[in-house]
Amino acid sequence: MGACWGPVLRVLVVQAAWALCGGQVRYSVSEEAEPGTVVGRLAQDVGLEAGEAEARRLRLVSQGRRASVEVSGASGALVVSSRLDREELCGKSAPCVLRLEVLVERPLRVFHVELEVTDINDNAPIFPVKEEAFTIAEVSLPGSRFPLEGASDADIGANAQLSYTLSPNEHFSLDLQKSEEDTVSLFLVLTKTLDRETMAEHRLVLTASDGGRPSLTGTMELVISVLDANDNAPQFNQSVYKVKVLEGSGLGTVLIKLNATDMDVGINSDIMYSFGKRVAANVKEMFTIDEIKGEIRLQGNLDYEDIDTYEFTVEARDKGFPPLSGHCKVLVEVLDVNDNAPEVRVTSLSVPVSEDASVGTVVALLSVSDRDSGANGRVRCSVWPSSPFGLVSAFAGSYSLVLREALDRERVSEYEVEVRAEDGGSPPLRGRLGVRVPVSDVNDNAPAFAQAVYTVLARENNAAGAELARVWARDPDEAGNGRVSYSVWEGGSGVGVVGGVLLSGGVWRPASSYVSVDAESGRVWALQALDYEEVQVLQFEVRAVDAGEPPLCGNATVQVFVLDENDNAPALLPSAGGGAGVGVDAGGASSLEAASGSLWAWAAWGAPAGQVVAKIRAVDADSGYNAWLRYELLEPRGKSPFRVGLYSGEVSTLRALEEADGPRQRLVIVVRDHGEPSRSATATLSVSLLEGTEAKLAASGSGRPGLRPLSGVEGGAESSSSSTNVWLVVAICAVSSLFLLAVVLYGASRWVPRAAVLSGPGPTTLVCASEVGSWSYSQRQSRSLCVADGAGKSDLMVFSPNFPPPPPGPAAKETQPDPSALLDTVSGTAFLRFRFSLTSTLIPLLAFLSHQARWQTLL
């Protein structure tokens, strides 16, 4: 039974659905309607009673797109839910109908609803571009048509019906044509001939209006460029050009620049200039025209006396097709000028002129002429420079160049004299002639040394033939008059002043036995080794003689200071008692015995520590460090009861003497200097240890034969040593204070503005008078040595060394002193000269104090 009712029910449902689908509802609404706008009473139109829409669930069935309408649940009305845009929903289709399905449940029913969206004029016409540019030739004929692309409107119907208008102008209009297919063609029509020279570009506005109410519009700008045609011939700004030019104007001078213009553009306005077809040949030879710039230049020599006026035509042609041309006339007027300059010629020249020529000597004869006449031919002459020559007029057109001042070849060896001539024209013209006047030399200058005194430092024991220095004298004369030869001058006399040195023993030796001078280079050579102990200062004069007639000469003094080398070993001095022993004095509580070449001294048993037994005395012939002696005990070492003062040479007890020390002590004492390398001497001293009685007898002089008592055994020695130390301390303090003061003043002088040249020729100061130390200064070192008690010899040597600057010019390499070839050659400085002037008043006192200290030490 159930199986039979199933098919029947399905047939009834299908029939009912078919009946419901047969009914349709249609509504209309304007696009852009506001949300909430009621489109229609859908519930009533589908047959529902009031209030049944919500109960029977009346609703729209979505069909895949966003619904712009919806069913109001309470009233069952169809209302606008969102913006309706006909162009977005349907585009250009008309009519625009939306098909909706409405579903009613309980029982189920389906209704088809059509919603037509009507168009409103909400879209303005739009052109494809905002600006359209195209070109039209200016030769285009009226009536020419140029297609334009029209505008589009998204609306439909009357709202999309477009009309076009063109901004007012006299050259263009619009033509709108419709075809059978309702298509519209828009054309721009040329109504009047274009002229690019009047207006090269036209800007028009094309406006499209639709048929809506109100009407909407869109615009597009038309930019029309007019293409040029060669319809204008070149035109000169003047029909006749007049030019005035001076005769004698330089070649290439621009006389005038023509100016022709062409109203066309591009190649149609490119102009080329040329002479007219019937221009004479002499015009083309005299002038040239730049075909691009239109400049007329002078290419020949204008002469007023030949032709005073030139007249010719010039053509300006463009490059269009066909080419067009314009013409003008050029009139060139030549102006007469003073175009002949004076001419100066030498008719006789007497050169060279001797530098001792007298004033008024005629050097040259000159002739002056001018081809012009009148004022342009009257000539005035002068000479430049105005000295030492002048002009003397003999007659019209003839002059003599004469000497007006004395000449000096060494100041100016050659003159370039310029004779100037000027005529009376306006403006005046000038002529000039250069005359070369060389000056011949006479021997009027003696050789002159770069400085009066040369100070040289040389170490003793230098090799024979060693170069000591180089002197240089300048003679500004030329050739033989300026060729200088050098020699040692023996013409002076006096000790230590000129020509040599006084040796010990009163022996005078000339300087030529020590040195020689190269006649050509001025190099000073040592003929033999120098010995400081023999000569400390060698002073001589060098004479420079030129080869002129008569010869002239000049002198310079060379001072060679010999620097000490450690070439002497210390030597022991004889004892004060004059015994056979050498270099030992007895002292303290002992005496000294000299027998058979041995050194003897005595000491008493029990003598306390520090008792002076003897004093070794030695001297060194060297000076400074080389003569600073020190004493050392060589034997015995270790347990010896005696010691030797390092610098005093005093032999004293190291401890109290005991019987275990034996009756005799043998001491070997070495005396060394401070030289490099040091030298030494050795003394052997035998000290006898005596009993108290024998010691008293030895002290009273009645003891053993050969023993010498020493007065002031203790007090004498101590007072002598104390006095010596006082003098040495005074001398050392004086030297140290002087050196410190010199350094401070030198440092202060570095901050004082001074001249650029700090050394040069100057007087020499030499002081040798010190017993306590040695100062030496050179380019390499500056040092101060102080000798303590017991020094045999020392000295203080202060000098102002100086050396000449190198000779100028190419000869400098040959005659300039070579520092590597010299031995301790020193340039004088302002600092040393300042120190010498400061110490000149203190040196005598210092020498006296040190001298006293030395002799008290020796005695």
Short mmCIF file of C-alpha atoms in Angstrom, two decimals, residues 60 65 76 179 210 243 262 267 284-285 454 459 480 553 582 659 839:
data_model
loop_
_atom_site.label_atom_id
_atom_site.label_comp_id
_atom_site.label_asym_id
_atom_site.label_seq_id
_atom_site.Cartn_x
_atom_site.Cartn_y
_atom_site.Cartn_z
CA LEU A 60 15.03 35.79 -2.04
CA ARG A 65 26.06 37.72 -7.19
CA GLY A 76 7.31 41.61 2.86
CA SER A 179 26.82 55.92 -41.27
CA ASP A 210 25.68 64.00 -23.92
CA VAL A 243 82.12 100.49 -44.01
CA ASP A 262 64.67 83.97 -43.22
CA ILE A 267 66.82 73.88 -43.59
CA LYS A 284 87.57 88.92 -54.31
CA GLU A 285 91.34 89.20 -53.92
CA TYR A 454 140.00 81.38 7.57
CA ARG A 459 144.41 67.01 14.26
CA GLY A 480 143.65 86.27 -17.91
CA CYS A 553 146.76 90.59 -5.76
CA VAL A 582 162.18 59.79 39.67
CA GLU A 659 154.98 43.33 61.84
CA THR A 839 134.69 85.56 28.25
#
